[in-house]
Amino acid sequence: MKLVRSTLVLMAALTGLALPTNSVADEVSVPEMVCRLAAAIIVQEYEAGNTVKDDELEWYENVVQNGVEECDPVPNRALLIGLSTLRPTNEAERAIVSDANEYLKKILPYDVYVPMAFALVKGEFGTPRNDLALYWIKYAHEIGIPDATYEYGGLYRDGGLGIAKDPVRARELFLQAADRGSNKSMYWLGVEFFQQDGKSRKWKEHERWLQKAAEHGSMDAVVTLAEAYTGDQMTDVFGIKRNIGLGRRYSRIAAEAGNTEMMVLHASYLLRGKDNSKHEDAFFYWMNRAVDAGNTKAAELLEQVGPRLRQSYQETRENRAKLRRPIFKQCPEVNRCVVYKNQYGGTTSKSCAPQRDYWNCG
């Protein structure tokens, strides 16, 4: 969106806009100049032929008719366009910017602070404003929003928005964000930081962070662990040793989330280990599911090895059937008798019955 007014023209509009003022100041919950800023922006956008939403026009008409006591809530989009336009050069203008920011803190949910900062950088509200973006990221970090702390750390890692690179400060912020529950920071501590500091050889620490990130919902961490536990590619990179059980677990999580590459990897995990013969149905289930989802690699592999695997599974079952011994041994029956005698040693009765001869079982 390209604005057509300069800061000076906008400030003139702010002071000259005819809005009724409430005589009872205590009843006004929005600073008057914040109200005027939003109103001036709506007029400016309308005159410039830019998109103005119906609810913004209704708000403007209501304020013009009834005064600033009807200002709350102010359309936040209009305020953000105003903030992107204003370039304060004196105390009065800086006060308007400060009041507008404070008002936005009251009406916006916490989870939009970081996306809003990115939108300010991209110029989605007019002129790109790195200074305002940094203000909101820093504020969100200070009030404890995990993703904001992660993004703040990223500015120190890469440099940006006027912040110089500082790897030490970046890691401090990533650790803080991870403690606050940011799975992005946990993943970075497990992978990206190691890639920048590979000489540390803190294998277990990086594995622990990856596992923690996976537990907190990072699918990137799940995929990384699933690949690492194969022992095929990443052992030398991360020092994570082969682990079929954990590899199956993480690859299945990613497969169930719809990752077709992980479906194929999980199927390959099922072929590994001493119990692979138990997973015939599961192997073909995941391979067929990957094929149905459009994975050409899975289709090629299934065409190449599918028939041989079916035959191998069949031969395994047949061999096991031949080797399987009966649960009960075949024992001959003999006729055994019990003789009952009295106290004088005389035979009183005799009882005979067929019994198995366990000493001579075949």
mmCIF file of C-alpha atoms in Angstrom:
data_model
loop_
_atom_site.group_PDB
_atom_site.id
_atom_site.type_symbol
_atom_site.label_atom_id
_atom_site.label_comp_id
_atom_site.label_asym_id
_atom_site.label_seq_id
_atom_site.Cartn_x
_atom_site.Cartn_y
_atom_site.Cartn_z
ATOM 1 C CA MET A 1 0.000 0.000 0.000
ATOM 2 C CA LYS A 2 1.491 3.364 -1.025
ATOM 3 C CA LEU A 3 0.487 6.410 1.011
ATOM 4 C CA VAL A 4 -0.024 9.767 -0.611
ATOM 5 C CA ARG A 5 0.549 12.113 2.320
ATOM 6 C CA SER A 6 3.704 13.172 4.065
ATOM 7 C CA THR A 7 4.124 13.439 7.822
ATOM 8 C CA LEU A 8 3.586 17.207 7.703
ATOM 9 C CA VAL A 9 0.364 16.896 5.710
ATOM 10 C CA LEU A 10 -0.899 14.174 8.044
ATOM 11 C CA MET A 11 -0.126 16.271 11.130
ATOM 12 C CA ALA A 12 -2.053 19.145 9.593
ATOM 13 C CA ALA A 13 -4.975 16.822 9.027
ATOM 14 C CA LEU A 14 -4.776 15.641 12.622
ATOM 15 C CA THR A 15 -5.068 19.127 14.046
ATOM 16 C CA GLY A 16 -7.584 20.361 11.496
ATOM 17 C CA LEU A 17 -9.968 17.396 11.414
ATOM 18 C CA ALA A 18 -13.365 18.428 12.728
ATOM 19 C CA LEU A 19 -14.211 15.929 15.438
ATOM 20 C CA PRO A 20 -16.526 16.798 18.342
ATOM 21 C CA THR A 21 -14.689 16.718 21.659
ATOM 22 C CA ASN A 22 -16.259 15.283 24.779
ATOM 23 C CA SER A 23 -16.546 17.826 27.584
ATOM 24 C CA VAL A 24 -15.904 15.206 30.276
ATOM 25 C CA ALA A 25 -12.297 14.117 29.809
ATOM 26 C CA ASP A 26 -12.501 11.219 32.276
ATOM 27 C CA GLU A 27 -15.011 9.431 30.052
ATOM 28 C CA VAL A 28 -12.589 9.280 27.111
ATOM 29 C CA SER A 29 -10.562 6.028 27.242
ATOM 30 C CA VAL A 30 -8.607 6.815 24.064
ATOM 31 C CA PRO A 31 -6.215 9.778 23.819
ATOM 32 C CA GLU A 32 -7.791 12.344 21.513
ATOM 33 C CA MET A 33 -4.847 12.526 19.113
ATOM 34 C CA VAL A 34 -4.882 8.734 18.719
ATOM 35 C CA CYS A 35 -8.517 8.997 17.719
ATOM 36 C CA ARG A 36 -7.685 11.828 15.331
ATOM 37 C CA LEU A 37 -4.797 9.830 13.839
ATOM 38 C CA ALA A 38 -7.062 6.890 12.947
ATOM 39 C CA ALA A 39 -9.732 9.212 11.558
ATOM 40 C CA ALA A 40 -7.221 11.141 9.424
ATOM 41 C CA ILE A 41 -5.820 7.887 8.012
ATOM 42 C CA ILE A 42 -9.270 6.627 7.038
ATOM 43 C CA VAL A 43 -9.959 9.923 5.214
ATOM 44 C CA GLN A 44 -6.544 9.758 3.554
ATOM 45 C CA GLU A 45 -6.979 6.164 2.396
ATOM 46 C CA TYR A 46 -10.476 6.843 1.095
ATOM 47 C CA GLU A 47 -9.371 9.907 -0.869
ATOM 48 C CA ALA A 48 -6.382 8.017 -2.283
ATOM 49 C CA GLY A 49 -8.640 5.260 -3.588
ATOM 50 C CA ASN A 50 -7.135 2.641 -1.301
ATOM 51 C CA THR A 51 -9.207 -0.082 0.321
ATOM 52 C CA VAL A 52 -11.137 1.084 3.357
ATOM 53 C CA LYS A 53 -13.173 -1.515 5.212
ATOM 54 C CA ASP A 54 -16.857 -0.998 5.914
ATOM 55 C CA ASP A 55 -16.377 -1.192 9.674
ATOM 56 C CA GLU A 56 -13.691 1.513 9.449
ATOM 57 C CA LEU A 57 -16.045 3.836 7.579
ATOM 58 C CA GLU A 58 -18.823 3.150 10.086
ATOM 59 C CA TRP A 59 -16.415 3.925 12.930
ATOM 60 C CA TYR A 60 -15.377 7.190 11.279
ATOM 61 C CA GLU A 61 -18.955 8.322 10.681
ATOM 62 C CA ASN A 62 -19.890 7.471 14.266
ATOM 63 C CA VAL A 63 -16.984 9.463 15.685
ATOM 64 C CA VAL A 64 -17.709 12.462 13.442
ATOM 65 C CA GLN A 65 -21.346 12.478 14.536
ATOM 66 C CA ASN A 66 -20.966 11.655 18.228
ATOM 67 C CA GLY A 67 -17.494 12.809 19.214
ATOM 68 C CA VAL A 68 -14.358 11.211 20.558
ATOM 69 C CA GLU A 69 -16.251 9.537 23.400
ATOM 70 C CA GLU A 70 -17.357 7.032 20.719
ATOM 71 C CA CYS A 71 -13.767 6.484 19.585
ATOM 72 C CA ASP A 72 -13.061 3.251 21.478
ATOM 73 C CA PRO A 73 -12.291 0.784 19.968
ATOM 74 C CA VAL A 74 -10.112 2.453 17.356
ATOM 75 C CA PRO A 75 -9.560 0.437 14.121
ATOM 76 C CA ASN A 76 -6.093 -0.989 14.674
ATOM 77 C CA ARG A 77 -5.274 -1.178 10.954
ATOM 78 C CA ALA A 78 -5.776 2.562 10.625
ATOM 79 C CA LEU A 79 -3.509 3.149 13.614
ATOM 80 C CA LEU A 80 -0.781 0.948 12.153
ATOM 81 C CA ILE A 81 -0.961 2.795 8.823
ATOM 82 C CA GLY A 82 -0.695 6.028 10.767
ATOM 83 C CA LEU A 83 2.311 4.809 12.728
ATOM 84 C CA SER A 84 3.981 3.712 9.496
ATOM 85 C CA THR A 85 3.382 7.170 8.019
ATOM 86 C CA LEU A 86 4.396 9.366 10.938
ATOM 87 C CA ARG A 87 8.068 10.302 11.259
ATOM 88 C CA PRO A 88 8.045 12.214 14.558
ATOM 89 C CA THR A 89 10.393 15.182 14.749
ATOM 90 C CA ASN A 90 9.171 16.841 17.941
ATOM 91 C CA GLU A 91 7.745 15.985 21.348
ATOM 92 C CA ALA A 92 4.118 16.372 20.280
ATOM 93 C CA GLU A 93 4.514 13.927 17.416
ATOM 94 C CA ARG A 94 6.479 11.483 19.562
ATOM 95 C CA ALA A 95 3.690 11.650 22.140
ATOM 96 C CA ILE A 96 1.136 10.638 19.492
ATOM 97 C CA VAL A 97 3.275 7.656 18.466
ATOM 98 C CA SER A 98 3.730 6.652 22.104
ATOM 99 C CA ASP A 99 0.008 6.934 22.856
ATOM 100 C CA ALA A 100 -0.870 4.928 19.739
ATOM 101 C CA ASN A 101 1.541 2.151 20.698
ATOM 102 C CA GLU A 102 0.215 2.054 24.252
ATOM 103 C CA TYR A 103 -3.346 1.841 22.973
ATOM 104 C CA LEU A 104 -2.480 -1.026 20.631
ATOM 105 C CA LYS A 105 -0.998 -2.904 23.593
ATOM 106 C CA LYS A 106 -4.398 -2.740 25.267
ATOM 107 C CA ILE A 107 -6.503 -3.930 22.340
ATOM 108 C CA LEU A 108 -4.285 -6.449 20.523
ATOM 109 C CA PRO A 109 -3.791 -10.054 21.716
ATOM 110 C CA TYR A 110 -0.230 -11.060 22.572
ATOM 111 C CA ASP A 111 0.054 -13.584 19.761
ATOM 112 C CA VAL A 112 -0.161 -10.912 17.041
ATOM 113 C CA TYR A 113 2.780 -8.799 18.268
ATOM 114 C CA VAL A 114 5.474 -10.727 16.383
ATOM 115 C CA PRO A 115 3.497 -11.155 13.111
ATOM 116 C CA MET A 116 2.657 -7.448 13.309
ATOM 117 C CA ALA A 117 6.363 -6.613 13.646
ATOM 118 C CA PHE A 118 7.141 -8.631 10.508
ATOM 119 C CA ALA A 119 4.313 -6.850 8.680
ATOM 120 C CA LEU A 120 5.824 -3.499 9.660
ATOM 121 C CA VAL A 121 9.197 -4.595 8.266
ATOM 122 C CA LYS A 122 7.599 -5.667 4.979
ATOM 123 C CA GLY A 123 5.716 -2.390 4.644
ATOM 124 C CA GLU A 124 2.275 -3.994 4.725
ATOM 125 C CA PHE A 125 0.904 -0.879 6.455
ATOM 126 C CA GLY A 126 2.678 1.597 4.202
ATOM 127 C CA THR A 127 6.303 2.641 4.559
ATOM 128 C CA PRO A 128 8.514 -0.150 6.001
ATOM 129 C CA ARG A 129 9.319 0.699 9.619
ATOM 130 C CA ASN A 130 12.199 -1.286 11.088
ATOM 131 C CA ASP A 131 12.261 0.913 14.171
ATOM 132 C CA LEU A 132 8.637 0.142 15.028
ATOM 133 C CA ALA A 133 9.168 -3.554 14.302
ATOM 134 C CA LEU A 134 12.105 -3.647 16.716
ATOM 135 C CA TYR A 135 10.018 -1.795 19.308
ATOM 136 C CA TRP A 136 7.272 -4.447 19.188
ATOM 137 C CA ILE A 137 9.647 -7.422 19.141
ATOM 138 C CA LYS A 138 11.561 -6.043 22.106
ATOM 139 C CA TYR A 139 8.368 -5.229 24.003
ATOM 140 C CA ALA A 140 6.924 -8.692 23.345
ATOM 141 C CA HIS A 141 10.204 -10.217 24.568
ATOM 142 C CA GLU A 142 10.142 -8.114 27.729
ATOM 143 C CA ILE A 143 6.639 -9.288 28.660
ATOM 144 C CA GLY A 144 7.667 -12.927 28.214
ATOM 145 C CA ILE A 145 6.331 -14.046 24.823
ATOM 146 C CA PRO A 146 8.521 -17.059 23.832
ATOM 147 C CA ASP A 147 8.486 -16.554 20.061
ATOM 148 C CA ALA A 148 9.354 -12.879 20.492
ATOM 149 C CA THR A 149 12.390 -13.803 22.580
ATOM 150 C CA TYR A 150 13.413 -16.244 19.844
ATOM 151 C CA GLU A 151 13.060 -13.575 17.137
ATOM 152 C CA TYR A 152 14.940 -11.086 19.310
ATOM 153 C CA GLY A 153 17.735 -13.623 19.605
ATOM 154 C CA GLY A 154 17.671 -14.063 15.846
ATOM 155 C CA LEU A 155 18.408 -10.360 15.419
ATOM 156 C CA TYR A 156 21.567 -10.773 17.499
ATOM 157 C CA ARG A 157 22.463 -13.964 15.636
ATOM 158 C CA ASP A 158 22.118 -12.535 12.127
ATOM 159 C CA GLY A 159 22.198 -8.792 12.702
ATOM 160 C CA GLY A 160 19.218 -6.731 11.647
ATOM 161 C CA LEU A 161 16.842 -3.882 12.478
ATOM 162 C CA GLY A 162 19.837 -1.878 13.677
ATOM 163 C CA ILE A 163 21.218 -4.598 15.983
ATOM 164 C CA ALA A 164 24.814 -5.760 15.479
ATOM 165 C CA LYS A 165 25.684 -9.464 15.470
ATOM 166 C CA ASP A 166 26.425 -10.879 18.908
ATOM 167 C CA PRO A 167 26.488 -14.730 19.063
ATOM 168 C CA VAL A 168 26.868 -14.775 22.844
ATOM 169 C CA ARG A 169 23.834 -12.562 23.410
ATOM 170 C CA ALA A 170 21.944 -14.566 20.768
ATOM 171 C CA ARG A 171 22.523 -17.825 22.634
ATOM 172 C CA GLU A 172 21.462 -16.241 25.915
ATOM 173 C CA LEU A 173 18.172 -15.193 24.334
ATOM 174 C CA PHE A 174 17.650 -18.577 22.684
ATOM 175 C CA LEU A 175 18.147 -20.316 26.025
ATOM 176 C CA GLN A 176 15.702 -17.897 27.623
ATOM 177 C CA ALA A 177 13.162 -18.485 24.855
ATOM 178 C CA ALA A 178 13.583 -22.247 25.199
ATOM 179 C CA ASP A 179 12.967 -22.002 28.945
ATOM 180 C CA ARG A 180 9.775 -20.108 28.123
ATOM 181 C CA GLY A 181 8.635 -22.943 25.842
ATOM 182 C CA SER A 182 9.715 -21.860 22.347
ATOM 183 C CA ASN A 183 10.207 -25.023 20.293
ATOM 184 C CA LYS A 184 11.921 -22.906 17.616
ATOM 185 C CA SER A 185 14.648 -22.018 20.101
ATOM 186 C CA MET A 186 14.924 -25.616 21.287
ATOM 187 C CA TYR A 187 15.376 -26.758 17.705
ATOM 188 C CA TRP A 188 17.955 -24.062 17.004
ATOM 189 C CA LEU A 189 19.919 -25.029 20.108
ATOM 190 C CA GLY A 190 19.859 -28.629 18.921
ATOM 191 C CA VAL A 191 20.842 -28.042 15.296
ATOM 192 C CA GLU A 192 21.731 -24.585 14.117
ATOM 193 C CA PHE A 193 23.891 -23.562 17.044
ATOM 194 C CA PHE A 194 25.809 -26.826 16.752
ATOM 195 C CA GLN A 195 26.411 -26.160 13.082
ATOM 196 C CA GLN A 196 28.006 -22.857 14.029
ATOM 197 C CA ASP A 197 29.942 -24.327 16.945
ATOM 198 C CA GLY A 198 30.680 -27.877 15.805
ATOM 199 C CA LYS A 199 33.922 -28.054 17.747
ATOM 200 C CA SER A 200 32.087 -28.212 21.069
ATOM 201 C CA ARG A 201 31.192 -31.910 20.562
ATOM 202 C CA LYS A 202 28.418 -31.661 23.119
ATOM 203 C CA TRP A 203 26.533 -34.486 21.436
ATOM 204 C CA LYS A 204 24.154 -35.309 24.271
ATOM 205 C CA GLU A 205 23.229 -31.674 24.830
ATOM 206 C CA HIS A 206 22.209 -31.205 21.202
ATOM 207 C CA GLU A 207 20.270 -34.473 21.181
ATOM 208 C CA ARG A 208 18.478 -33.419 24.371
ATOM 209 C CA TRP A 209 17.432 -30.090 22.847
ATOM 210 C CA LEU A 210 16.159 -31.796 19.704
ATOM 211 C CA GLN A 211 14.126 -34.249 21.767
ATOM 212 C CA LYS A 212 12.747 -31.397 23.849
ATOM 213 C CA ALA A 213 11.807 -29.455 20.718
ATOM 214 C CA ALA A 214 10.032 -32.534 19.367
ATOM 215 C CA GLU A 215 8.116 -32.911 22.634
ATOM 216 C CA HIS A 216 7.000 -29.278 22.284
ATOM 217 C CA GLY A 217 5.640 -29.819 18.777
ATOM 218 C CA SER A 218 8.548 -28.971 16.465
ATOM 219 C CA MET A 219 8.065 -31.143 13.381
ATOM 220 C CA ASP A 220 11.504 -30.048 12.136
ATOM 221 C CA ALA A 221 13.021 -31.609 15.251
ATOM 222 C CA VAL A 222 10.969 -34.787 14.794
ATOM 223 C CA VAL A 223 12.212 -35.189 11.209
ATOM 224 C CA THR A 224 15.815 -34.414 12.173
ATOM 225 C CA LEU A 225 15.788 -37.044 14.928
ATOM 226 C CA ALA A 226 14.113 -39.618 12.696
ATOM 227 C CA GLU A 227 16.871 -39.165 10.129
ATOM 228 C CA ALA A 228 19.677 -38.983 12.684
ATOM 229 C CA TYR A 229 18.759 -42.242 14.435
ATOM 230 C CA THR A 230 19.274 -44.214 11.217
ATOM 231 C CA GLY A 231 23.002 -43.900 11.816
ATOM 232 C CA ASP A 232 23.423 -43.539 8.058
ATOM 233 C CA GLN A 233 24.083 -39.842 7.526
ATOM 234 C CA MET A 234 24.014 -37.694 10.616
ATOM 235 C CA THR A 235 26.033 -39.681 13.132
ATOM 236 C CA ASP A 236 29.228 -37.888 12.172
ATOM 237 C CA VAL A 237 27.432 -34.535 12.130
ATOM 238 C CA PHE A 238 25.509 -34.607 15.399
ATOM 239 C CA GLY A 239 27.073 -37.554 17.193
ATOM 240 C CA ILE A 240 23.650 -39.151 17.596
ATOM 241 C CA LYS A 241 24.081 -42.892 17.601
ATOM 242 C CA ARG A 242 21.882 -45.343 15.767
ATOM 243 C CA ASN A 243 18.708 -46.202 17.647
ATOM 244 C CA ILE A 244 16.096 -48.248 15.811
ATOM 245 C CA GLY A 245 13.457 -47.905 18.532
ATOM 246 C CA LEU A 246 13.645 -44.099 18.730
ATOM 247 C CA GLY A 247 13.964 -43.860 14.962
ATOM 248 C CA ARG A 248 10.734 -45.790 14.534
ATOM 249 C CA ARG A 249 8.995 -43.591 17.088
ATOM 250 C CA TYR A 250 9.962 -40.230 15.557
ATOM 251 C CA SER A 251 9.541 -41.341 11.950
ATOM 252 C CA ARG A 252 6.032 -42.572 12.744
ATOM 253 C CA ILE A 253 5.083 -39.240 14.343
ATOM 254 C CA ALA A 254 6.165 -37.405 11.190
ATOM 255 C CA ALA A 255 4.532 -40.030 8.961
ATOM 256 C CA GLU A 256 1.215 -39.718 10.778
ATOM 257 C CA ALA A 257 1.463 -35.942 10.278
ATOM 258 C CA GLY A 258 1.461 -36.554 6.510
ATOM 259 C CA ASN A 259 5.180 -36.362 5.657
ATOM 260 C CA THR A 260 5.548 -38.865 2.796
ATOM 261 C CA GLU A 261 9.351 -38.990 3.072
ATOM 262 C CA MET A 262 8.926 -40.035 6.683
ATOM 263 C CA MET A 263 6.406 -42.692 5.640
ATOM 264 C CA VAL A 264 9.117 -44.263 3.496
ATOM 265 C CA LEU A 265 11.714 -43.857 6.256
ATOM 266 C CA HIS A 266 9.402 -45.424 8.836
ATOM 267 C CA ALA A 267 8.815 -48.374 6.506
ATOM 268 C CA SER A 268 12.579 -48.796 6.181
ATOM 269 C CA TYR A 269 12.918 -48.726 9.977
ATOM 270 C CA LEU A 270 10.435 -51.595 10.172
ATOM 271 C CA LEU A 271 12.824 -53.708 8.075
ATOM 272 C CA ARG A 272 15.625 -53.132 10.561
ATOM 273 C CA GLY A 273 16.106 -54.980 13.789
ATOM 274 C CA LYS A 274 15.584 -58.577 14.879
ATOM 275 C CA ASP A 275 11.793 -58.269 14.913
ATOM 276 C CA ASN A 276 11.447 -57.106 11.280
ATOM 277 C CA SER A 277 9.470 -60.214 10.298
ATOM 278 C CA LYS A 278 6.610 -59.035 12.532
ATOM 279 C CA HIS A 279 6.021 -55.872 10.532
ATOM 280 C CA GLU A 280 5.019 -57.119 7.095
ATOM 281 C CA ASP A 281 1.575 -55.511 7.135
ATOM 282 C CA ALA A 282 2.838 -52.244 8.636
ATOM 283 C CA PHE A 283 5.644 -51.980 6.079
ATOM 284 C CA PHE A 284 3.319 -52.297 3.107
ATOM 285 C CA TYR A 285 0.732 -50.039 4.763
ATOM 286 C CA TRP A 286 3.170 -47.105 5.030
ATOM 287 C CA MET A 287 4.696 -47.672 1.606
ATOM 288 C CA ASN A 288 1.271 -47.809 -0.032
ATOM 289 C CA ARG A 289 0.168 -44.725 1.871
ATOM 290 C CA ALA A 290 3.218 -42.832 0.599
ATOM 291 C CA VAL A 291 2.443 -43.977 -2.941
ATOM 292 C CA ASP A 292 -1.176 -42.860 -2.612
ATOM 293 C CA ALA A 293 0.068 -39.446 -1.435
ATOM 294 C CA GLY A 294 2.091 -39.073 -4.626
ATOM 295 C CA ASN A 295 5.593 -40.036 -3.483
ATOM 296 C CA THR A 296 7.282 -41.331 -6.638
ATOM 297 C CA LYS A 297 10.288 -42.635 -4.712
ATOM 298 C CA ALA A 298 8.002 -44.897 -2.677
ATOM 299 C CA ALA A 299 6.322 -46.153 -5.854
ATOM 300 C CA GLU A 300 9.680 -47.031 -7.427
ATOM 301 C CA LEU A 301 10.945 -48.787 -4.301
ATOM 302 C CA LEU A 302 7.747 -50.736 -3.873
ATOM 303 C CA GLU A 303 7.887 -51.889 -7.474
ATOM 304 C CA GLN A 304 11.526 -52.976 -7.113
ATOM 305 C CA VAL A 305 11.525 -54.697 -3.714
ATOM 306 C CA GLY A 306 7.851 -55.374 -2.983
ATOM 307 C CA PRO A 307 7.578 -58.824 -4.644
ATOM 308 C CA ARG A 308 10.883 -60.008 -3.164
ATOM 309 C CA LEU A 309 9.847 -58.884 0.307
ATOM 310 C CA ARG A 310 6.526 -60.677 0.010
ATOM 311 C CA GLN A 311 8.362 -63.850 -0.987
ATOM 312 C CA SER A 312 10.889 -63.414 1.836
ATOM 313 C CA TYR A 313 8.119 -62.971 4.408
ATOM 314 C CA GLN A 314 6.376 -66.086 3.076
ATOM 315 C CA GLU A 315 9.552 -68.172 3.266
ATOM 316 C CA THR A 316 10.162 -66.973 6.822
ATOM 317 C CA ARG A 317 6.686 -68.066 7.877
ATOM 318 C CA GLU A 318 7.105 -71.468 6.264
ATOM 319 C CA ASN A 319 10.505 -72.059 7.869
ATOM 320 C CA ARG A 320 9.166 -71.112 11.260
ATOM 321 C CA ALA A 321 6.279 -73.522 10.830
ATOM 322 C CA LYS A 322 8.729 -76.358 10.114
ATOM 323 C CA LEU A 323 10.892 -75.584 13.107
ATOM 324 C CA ARG A 324 8.038 -75.018 15.495
ATOM 325 C CA ARG A 325 7.826 -77.870 18.034
ATOM 326 C CA PRO A 326 4.517 -79.045 19.482
ATOM 327 C CA ILE A 327 3.569 -77.458 22.766
ATOM 328 C CA PHE A 328 3.148 -80.931 24.399
ATOM 329 C CA LYS A 329 5.598 -83.766 23.839
ATOM 330 C CA GLN A 330 4.287 -87.114 22.643
ATOM 331 C CA CYS A 331 4.459 -89.421 25.673
ATOM 332 C CA PRO A 332 3.338 -93.081 25.768
ATOM 333 C CA GLU A 333 0.617 -94.225 28.116
ATOM 334 C CA VAL A 334 1.225 -96.949 30.708
ATOM 335 C CA ASN A 335 -1.124 -98.633 33.139
ATOM 336 C CA ARG A 336 -0.127 -97.661 36.672
ATOM 337 C CA CYS A 337 -1.642 -99.209 39.818
ATOM 338 C CA VAL A 338 -1.891 -98.109 43.411
ATOM 339 C CA VAL A 339 -2.182 -100.784 46.138
ATOM 340 C CA TYR A 340 -3.831 -99.929 49.446
ATOM 341 C CA LYS A 341 -2.845 -101.863 52.569
ATOM 342 C CA ASN A 342 -4.046 -102.014 56.148
ATOM 343 C CA GLN A 343 -2.039 -101.495 59.314
ATOM 344 C CA TYR A 344 -0.976 -105.115 59.350
ATOM 345 C CA GLY A 345 0.432 -105.024 55.795
ATOM 346 C CA GLY A 346 -2.380 -106.853 54.153
ATOM 347 C CA THR A 347 -3.730 -105.700 50.761
ATOM 348 C CA THR A 348 -7.137 -104.192 51.037
ATOM 349 C CA SER A 349 -7.670 -102.846 47.511
ATOM 350 C CA LYS A 350 -5.969 -102.013 44.241
ATOM 351 C CA SER A 351 -6.658 -99.186 41.766
ATOM 352 C CA CYS A 352 -5.218 -98.998 38.249
ATOM 353 C CA ALA A 353 -5.464 -96.241 35.614
ATOM 354 C CA PRO A 354 -3.667 -95.231 32.368
ATOM 355 C CA GLN A 355 -1.133 -92.432 32.817
ATOM 356 C CA ARG A 356 1.474 -90.702 30.635
ATOM 357 C CA ASP A 357 5.016 -92.023 30.877
ATOM 358 C CA TYR A 358 6.906 -88.700 31.060
ATOM 359 C CA TRP A 359 10.237 -90.528 31.405
ATOM 360 C CA ASN A 360 9.967 -91.832 27.882
ATOM 361 C CA CYS A 361 8.512 -88.897 25.938
ATOM 362 C CA GLY A 362 9.536 -88.653 22.275
#
